[in-house]
Coordinates of C-alpha atoms in Angstrom, one line a residue:
X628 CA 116.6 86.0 68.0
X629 CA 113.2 87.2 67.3
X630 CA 111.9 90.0 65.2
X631 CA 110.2 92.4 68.1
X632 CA 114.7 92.6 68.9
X633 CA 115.5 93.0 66.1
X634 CA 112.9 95.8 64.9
X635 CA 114.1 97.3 68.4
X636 CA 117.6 97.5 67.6
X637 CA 116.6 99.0 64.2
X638 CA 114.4 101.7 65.1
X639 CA 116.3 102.8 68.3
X640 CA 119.6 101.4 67.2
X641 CA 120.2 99.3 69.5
X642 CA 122.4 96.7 71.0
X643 CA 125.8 97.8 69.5
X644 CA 124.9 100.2 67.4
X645 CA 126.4 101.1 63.8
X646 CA 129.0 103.5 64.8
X647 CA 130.6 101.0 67.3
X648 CA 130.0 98.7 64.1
X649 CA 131.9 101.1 61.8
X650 CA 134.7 101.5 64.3
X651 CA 135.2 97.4 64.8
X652 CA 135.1 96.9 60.7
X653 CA 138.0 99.9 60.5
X654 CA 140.0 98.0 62.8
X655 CA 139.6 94.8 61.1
X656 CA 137.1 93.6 64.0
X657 CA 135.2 90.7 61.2
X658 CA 135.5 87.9 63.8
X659 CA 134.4 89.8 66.4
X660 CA 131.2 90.7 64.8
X661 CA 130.6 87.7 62.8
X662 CA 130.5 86.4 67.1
X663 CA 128.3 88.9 68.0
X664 CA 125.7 88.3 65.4
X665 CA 125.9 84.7 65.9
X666 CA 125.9 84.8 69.9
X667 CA 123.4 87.8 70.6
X668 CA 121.8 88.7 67.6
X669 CA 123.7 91.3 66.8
X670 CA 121.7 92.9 63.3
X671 CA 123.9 95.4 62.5
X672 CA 127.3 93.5 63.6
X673 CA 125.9 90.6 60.8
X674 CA 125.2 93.1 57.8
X675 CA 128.7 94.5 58.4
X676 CA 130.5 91.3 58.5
X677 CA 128.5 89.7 55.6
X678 CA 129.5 92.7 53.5
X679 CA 133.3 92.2 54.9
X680 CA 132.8 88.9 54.0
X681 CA 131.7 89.3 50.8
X682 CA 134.1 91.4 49.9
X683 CA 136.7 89.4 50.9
X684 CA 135.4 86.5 49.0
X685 CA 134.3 84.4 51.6
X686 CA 130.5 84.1 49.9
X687 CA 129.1 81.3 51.8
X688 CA 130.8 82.5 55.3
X689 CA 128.5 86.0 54.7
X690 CA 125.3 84.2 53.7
X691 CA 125.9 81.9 56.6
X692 CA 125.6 85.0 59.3
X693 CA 122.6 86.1 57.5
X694 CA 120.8 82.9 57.8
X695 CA 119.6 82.8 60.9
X696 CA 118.4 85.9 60.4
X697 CA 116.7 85.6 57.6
X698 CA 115.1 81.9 59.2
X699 CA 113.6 84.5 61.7
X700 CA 111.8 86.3 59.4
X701 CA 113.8 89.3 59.5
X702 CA 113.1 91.1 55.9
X703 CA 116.7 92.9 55.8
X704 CA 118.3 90.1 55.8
X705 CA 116.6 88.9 52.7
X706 CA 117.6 91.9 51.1
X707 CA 121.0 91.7 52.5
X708 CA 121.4 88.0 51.1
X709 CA 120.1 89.1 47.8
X710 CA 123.6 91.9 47.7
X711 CA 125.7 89.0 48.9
X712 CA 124.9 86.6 45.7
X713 CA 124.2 89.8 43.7
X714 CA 128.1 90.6 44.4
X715 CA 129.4 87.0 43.4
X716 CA 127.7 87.0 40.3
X717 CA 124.8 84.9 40.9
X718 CA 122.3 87.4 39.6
X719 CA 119.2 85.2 39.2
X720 CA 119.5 83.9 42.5
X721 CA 119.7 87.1 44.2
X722 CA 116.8 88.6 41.9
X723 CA 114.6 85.2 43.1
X724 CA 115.4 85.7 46.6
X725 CA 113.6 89.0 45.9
X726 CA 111.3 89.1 43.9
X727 CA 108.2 90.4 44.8
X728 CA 104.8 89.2 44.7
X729 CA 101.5 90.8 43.5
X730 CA 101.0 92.6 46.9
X731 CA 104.7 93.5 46.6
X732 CA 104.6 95.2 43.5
X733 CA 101.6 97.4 45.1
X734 CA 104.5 99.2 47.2
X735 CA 106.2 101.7 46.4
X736 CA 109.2 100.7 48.8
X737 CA 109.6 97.1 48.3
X738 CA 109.4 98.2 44.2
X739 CA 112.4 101.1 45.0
X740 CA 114.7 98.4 46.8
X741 CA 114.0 95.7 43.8
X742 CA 114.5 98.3 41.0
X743 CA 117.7 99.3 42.5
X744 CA 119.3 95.4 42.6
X745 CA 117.5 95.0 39.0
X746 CA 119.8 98.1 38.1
X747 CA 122.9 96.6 40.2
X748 CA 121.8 93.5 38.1
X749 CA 122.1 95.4 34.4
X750 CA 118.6 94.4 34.0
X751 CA 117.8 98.2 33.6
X752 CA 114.3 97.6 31.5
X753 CA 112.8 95.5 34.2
X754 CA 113.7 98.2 36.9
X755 CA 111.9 100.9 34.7
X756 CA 108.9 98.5 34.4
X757 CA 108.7 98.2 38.2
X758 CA 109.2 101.9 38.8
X759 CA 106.7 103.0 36.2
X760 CA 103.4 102.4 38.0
X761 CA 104.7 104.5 40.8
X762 CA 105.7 107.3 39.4
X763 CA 103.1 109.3 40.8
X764 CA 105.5 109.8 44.4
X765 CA 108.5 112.4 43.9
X766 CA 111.0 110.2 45.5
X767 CA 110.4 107.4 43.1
X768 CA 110.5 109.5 40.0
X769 CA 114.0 110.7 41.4
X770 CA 114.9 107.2 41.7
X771 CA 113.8 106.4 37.9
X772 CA 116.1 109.7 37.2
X773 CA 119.3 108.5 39.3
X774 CA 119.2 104.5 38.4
X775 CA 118.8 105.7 34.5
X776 CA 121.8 108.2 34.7
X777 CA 124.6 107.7 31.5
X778 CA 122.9 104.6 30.6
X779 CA 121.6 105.9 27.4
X780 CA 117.9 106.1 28.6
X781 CA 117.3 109.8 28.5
X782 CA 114.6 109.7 25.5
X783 CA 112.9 106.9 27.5
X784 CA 113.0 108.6 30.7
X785 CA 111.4 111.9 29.2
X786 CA 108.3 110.2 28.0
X787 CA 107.8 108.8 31.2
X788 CA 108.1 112.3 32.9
X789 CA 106.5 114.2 29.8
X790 CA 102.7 113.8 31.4
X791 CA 103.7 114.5 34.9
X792 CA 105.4 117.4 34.2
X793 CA 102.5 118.8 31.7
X794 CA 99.6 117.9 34.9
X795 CA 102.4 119.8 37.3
X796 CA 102.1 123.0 35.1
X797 CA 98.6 123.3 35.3
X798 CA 98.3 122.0 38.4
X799 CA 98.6 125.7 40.6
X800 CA 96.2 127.4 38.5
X801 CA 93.8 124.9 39.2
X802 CA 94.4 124.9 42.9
X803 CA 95.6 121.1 43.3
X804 CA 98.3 122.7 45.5
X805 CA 98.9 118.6 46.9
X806 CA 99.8 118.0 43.6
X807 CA 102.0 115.0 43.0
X808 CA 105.3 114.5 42.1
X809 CA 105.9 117.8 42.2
X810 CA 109.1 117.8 41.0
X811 CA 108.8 116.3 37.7
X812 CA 109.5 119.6 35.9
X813 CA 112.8 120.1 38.0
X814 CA 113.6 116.3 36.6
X815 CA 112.3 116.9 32.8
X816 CA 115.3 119.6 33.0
X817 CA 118.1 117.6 34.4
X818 CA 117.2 115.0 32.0
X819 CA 117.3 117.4 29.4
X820 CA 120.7 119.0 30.5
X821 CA 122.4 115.8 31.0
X822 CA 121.1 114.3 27.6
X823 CA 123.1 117.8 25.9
X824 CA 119.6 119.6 25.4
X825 CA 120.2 122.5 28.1
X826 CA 119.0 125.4 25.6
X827 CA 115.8 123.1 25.4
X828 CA 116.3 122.8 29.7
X829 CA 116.6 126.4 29.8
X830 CA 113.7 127.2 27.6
X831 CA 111.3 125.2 29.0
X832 CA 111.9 126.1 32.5
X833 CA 112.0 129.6 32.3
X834 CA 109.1 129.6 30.5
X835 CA 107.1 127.6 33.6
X836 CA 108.6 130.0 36.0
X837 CA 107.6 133.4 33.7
X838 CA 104.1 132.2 33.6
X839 CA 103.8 130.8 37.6
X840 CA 103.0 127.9 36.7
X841 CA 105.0 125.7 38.7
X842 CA 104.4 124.7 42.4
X843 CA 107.1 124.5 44.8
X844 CA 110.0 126.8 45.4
X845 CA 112.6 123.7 44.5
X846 CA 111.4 124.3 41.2
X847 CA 112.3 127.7 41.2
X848 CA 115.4 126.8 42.8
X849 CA 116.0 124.4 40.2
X850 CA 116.0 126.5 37.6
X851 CA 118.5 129.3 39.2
X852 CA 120.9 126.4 39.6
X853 CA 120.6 125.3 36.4
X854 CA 121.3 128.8 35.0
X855 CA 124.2 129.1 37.3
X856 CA 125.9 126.1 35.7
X857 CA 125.9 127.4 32.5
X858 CA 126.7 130.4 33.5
X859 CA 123.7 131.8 32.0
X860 CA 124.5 135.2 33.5
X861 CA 121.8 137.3 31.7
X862 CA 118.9 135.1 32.5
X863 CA 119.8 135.1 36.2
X864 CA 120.3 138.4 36.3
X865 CA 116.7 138.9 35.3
X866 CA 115.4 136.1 37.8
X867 CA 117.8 137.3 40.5
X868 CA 117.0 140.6 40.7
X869 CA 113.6 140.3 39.5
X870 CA 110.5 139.9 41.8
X871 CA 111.5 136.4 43.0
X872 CA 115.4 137.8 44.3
X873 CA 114.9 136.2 47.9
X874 CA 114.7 132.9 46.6
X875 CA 116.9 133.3 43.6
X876 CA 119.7 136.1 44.2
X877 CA 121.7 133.9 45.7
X878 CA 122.3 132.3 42.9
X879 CA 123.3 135.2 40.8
X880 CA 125.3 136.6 43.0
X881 CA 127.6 133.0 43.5
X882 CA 127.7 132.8 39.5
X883 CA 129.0 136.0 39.0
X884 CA 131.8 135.4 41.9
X885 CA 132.3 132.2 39.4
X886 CA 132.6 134.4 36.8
X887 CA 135.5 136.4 38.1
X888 CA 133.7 139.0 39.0
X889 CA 132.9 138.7 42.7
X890 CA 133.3 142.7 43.8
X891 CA 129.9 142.7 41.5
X892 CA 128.2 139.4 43.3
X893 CA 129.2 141.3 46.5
X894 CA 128.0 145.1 45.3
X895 CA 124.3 143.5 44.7
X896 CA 123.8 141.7 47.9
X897 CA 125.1 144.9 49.3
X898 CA 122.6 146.7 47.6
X899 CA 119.3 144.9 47.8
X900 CA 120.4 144.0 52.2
X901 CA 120.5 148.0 51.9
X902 CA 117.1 148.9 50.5
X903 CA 114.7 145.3 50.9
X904 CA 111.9 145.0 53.2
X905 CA 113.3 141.9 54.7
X906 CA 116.6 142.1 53.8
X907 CA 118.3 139.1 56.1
X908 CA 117.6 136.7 53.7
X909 CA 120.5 138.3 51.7
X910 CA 123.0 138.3 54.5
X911 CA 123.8 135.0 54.5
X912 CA 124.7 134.5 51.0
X913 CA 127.1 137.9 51.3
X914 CA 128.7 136.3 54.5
X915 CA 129.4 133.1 52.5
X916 CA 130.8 135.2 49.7
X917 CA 133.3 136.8 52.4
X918 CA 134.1 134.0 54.3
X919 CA 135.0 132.4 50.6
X920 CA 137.5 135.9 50.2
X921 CA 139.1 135.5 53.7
X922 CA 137.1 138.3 54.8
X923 CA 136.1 136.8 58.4
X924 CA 135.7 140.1 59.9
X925 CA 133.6 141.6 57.2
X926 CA 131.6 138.5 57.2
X927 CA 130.8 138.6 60.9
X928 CA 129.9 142.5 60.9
X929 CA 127.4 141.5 58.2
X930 CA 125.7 138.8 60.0
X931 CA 125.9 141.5 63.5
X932 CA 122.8 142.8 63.1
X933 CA 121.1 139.6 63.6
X934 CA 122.8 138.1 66.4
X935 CA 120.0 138.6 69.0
X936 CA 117.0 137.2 67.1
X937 CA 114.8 134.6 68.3
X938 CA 115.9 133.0 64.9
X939 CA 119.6 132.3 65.6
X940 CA 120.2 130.5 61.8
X941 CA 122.8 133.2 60.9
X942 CA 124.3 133.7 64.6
X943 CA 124.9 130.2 64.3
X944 CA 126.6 130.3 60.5
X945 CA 128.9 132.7 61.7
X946 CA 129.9 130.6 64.2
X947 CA 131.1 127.8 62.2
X948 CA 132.3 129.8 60.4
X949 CA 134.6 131.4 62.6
X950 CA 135.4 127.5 63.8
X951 CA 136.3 126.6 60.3
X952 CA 138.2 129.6 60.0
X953 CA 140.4 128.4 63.1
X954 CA 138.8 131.5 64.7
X955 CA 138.2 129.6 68.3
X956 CA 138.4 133.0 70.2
X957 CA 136.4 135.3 68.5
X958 CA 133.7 132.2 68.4
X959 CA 133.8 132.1 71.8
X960 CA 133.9 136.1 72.7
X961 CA 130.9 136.5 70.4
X962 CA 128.9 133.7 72.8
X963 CA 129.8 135.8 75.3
X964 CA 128.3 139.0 74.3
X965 CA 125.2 137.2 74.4
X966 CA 122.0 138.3 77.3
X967 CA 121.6 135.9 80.0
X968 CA 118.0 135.8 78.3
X969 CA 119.3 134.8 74.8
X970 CA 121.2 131.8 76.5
X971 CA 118.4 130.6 78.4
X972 CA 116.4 130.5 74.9
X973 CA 119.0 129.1 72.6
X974 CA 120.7 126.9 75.1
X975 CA 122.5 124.9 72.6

């Protein structure tokens, strides 16, 4: 066992690889792989029968199969060992097998995996604390947003997102277009709807997407969903059918099928594929909205139009859809009708 094998079998997964793994643990296989870890090294067979193990109860067996993995110097393992006495209640032990050191806390992985297990832990405050300096990345402000979820930290969390989100609004008119995290005005809104404040949600986003000052389309996104939740009809109407309806009509159109009232959803994709400039962008959400209905047939005609374009997104749609639908034949016969020249470009 050496770590150049087992960085090998983690990168390409090789050796037996985790769906062989999965397959063994369904059928009860913990022998089998608690023998191939031991035997060949097997990194993927040991982290599924030290979590079998565990499970069952059988703490020392499961730290025993990580041992000699962790003895080779093999940083999973350590973080696999830490679960292990994490999940029989011995909570400093797994926190100390852990913990990072100065260079440690400098990255923003190793301070992600260690403010999850503090979470796991219950020691929530010292999983903000290691999260806080790192705010700065999207993912890791998520991460603050997810591990804090219905544990009562929602006026915390906001004053850790308030500055973020304030340099994120003024970040597009002063051209810092790399701006980072990016999405902390989408997350100063879910924390506001989940904390009951989702006039104060509503409010603030709209008002960042009326004045443009926002800078990625997921916050724009964020905000149509959030409407559609509440079934904030009116406002979505404006934003859906407003200058911003390709990203956003969508969204309209499935809340007012929500509503009850999806001959309306369908009328105004109808209308805007009729008279938009670039009106495939509004096929796919009225082929959804069909296929939802039972409407196969009307869903495929919609998507027709676009069947021999170099982009194949909807041609493809339709086809699962049709598979879903239990539709094998028309599937096939519409692969079929394609040019010898579209199926020598879209092989697949």
């Amino acid at each position: 066992m050496n770590i150049d094998d087992l960085e090998w079998q983690s990168r390409t997964l090789g050796g037996i690889s985790p769906r062989l793994v999965t397959m063994l643990v369904e059928r009860g296989e913990v022998e089998l792989l608690v023998q191939a870890a031991s035997e060949r090294g097997e990194w993927f067979c040991a982290q599924a029968a030290a979590r079998e193990l565990s499970r069952a109860g059988e703490v020392e067996r499961a730290l025993g199969v990580l041992e000699p993995f962790v003895e080779a110097g093999w940083n999973r393992a350590r973080w696999e060992r830490a679960e292990v006495l994490l999940e029989a209640g011995r909570v400093q032990q797994a926190l100390d097998a852990v913990r990072p050191d100065e260079e440690g806390l400098a990255s923003e992985w190793v301070c992600h995996d260690f403010a999850e297990l503090l979470a796991k832990a219950g020691r929530l405050n010292e999983a903000i604390t290691v999260l806080t300096p790192h705010l700065d990345r999207e993912w890791i402000l998520s991460t603050l947003v997810e591990l804090t979820e219905g544990q009562g930290r929602d006026e915390q969390v906001l004053e850790l997102i308030a500055p973020h989100a304030e340099r994120a609004r003024s970040a597009r008119g002063e051209e810092r277009w790399d701006f980072h995290p990016s999405n902390a005005q989408d997350l100063q809104a879910q924390v506001l709807e989940r904390a009951g404040q989702v006039d104060e949600a509503v409010r603030m986003l709209g008002a960042d997407i009326a004045a443009g000052h926002f800078l990625v389309q997921n916050t724009l996104i964020a905000y149509a969903e959030l409407l559609r939740r509440h079934g904030r009809l009116e406002e979505l109407r404006v934003l859906g059918t407003g200058e911003r309806a390709g990203e956003t009509l969508a969204y309209y159109a499935r809340a007012l099928e929500d509503d009850g009232q999806a001959g309306e959803g369908e009328a105004v994709l109808r209308r805007f594929i009729a008279a938009a400039e670039y009106p495939d962008r509004f096929r796919w959400p009225l082929i959804e909205l069909l296929g939802r209905q039972g409407r196969i047939k009307e869903a495929v005609e919609v998507g027709r139009p676009t069947f021999d374009y170099h982009d194949t997104c909807i041609f493809e749609g339709v086809i699962h859809l049709l598979h879903e639908a239990g539709r094998l034949d028309d599937a096939l016969a519409l692969l079929d009708e394609r040019s010898a020249e579209f199926v020598e470009e879209h092989s697949s």
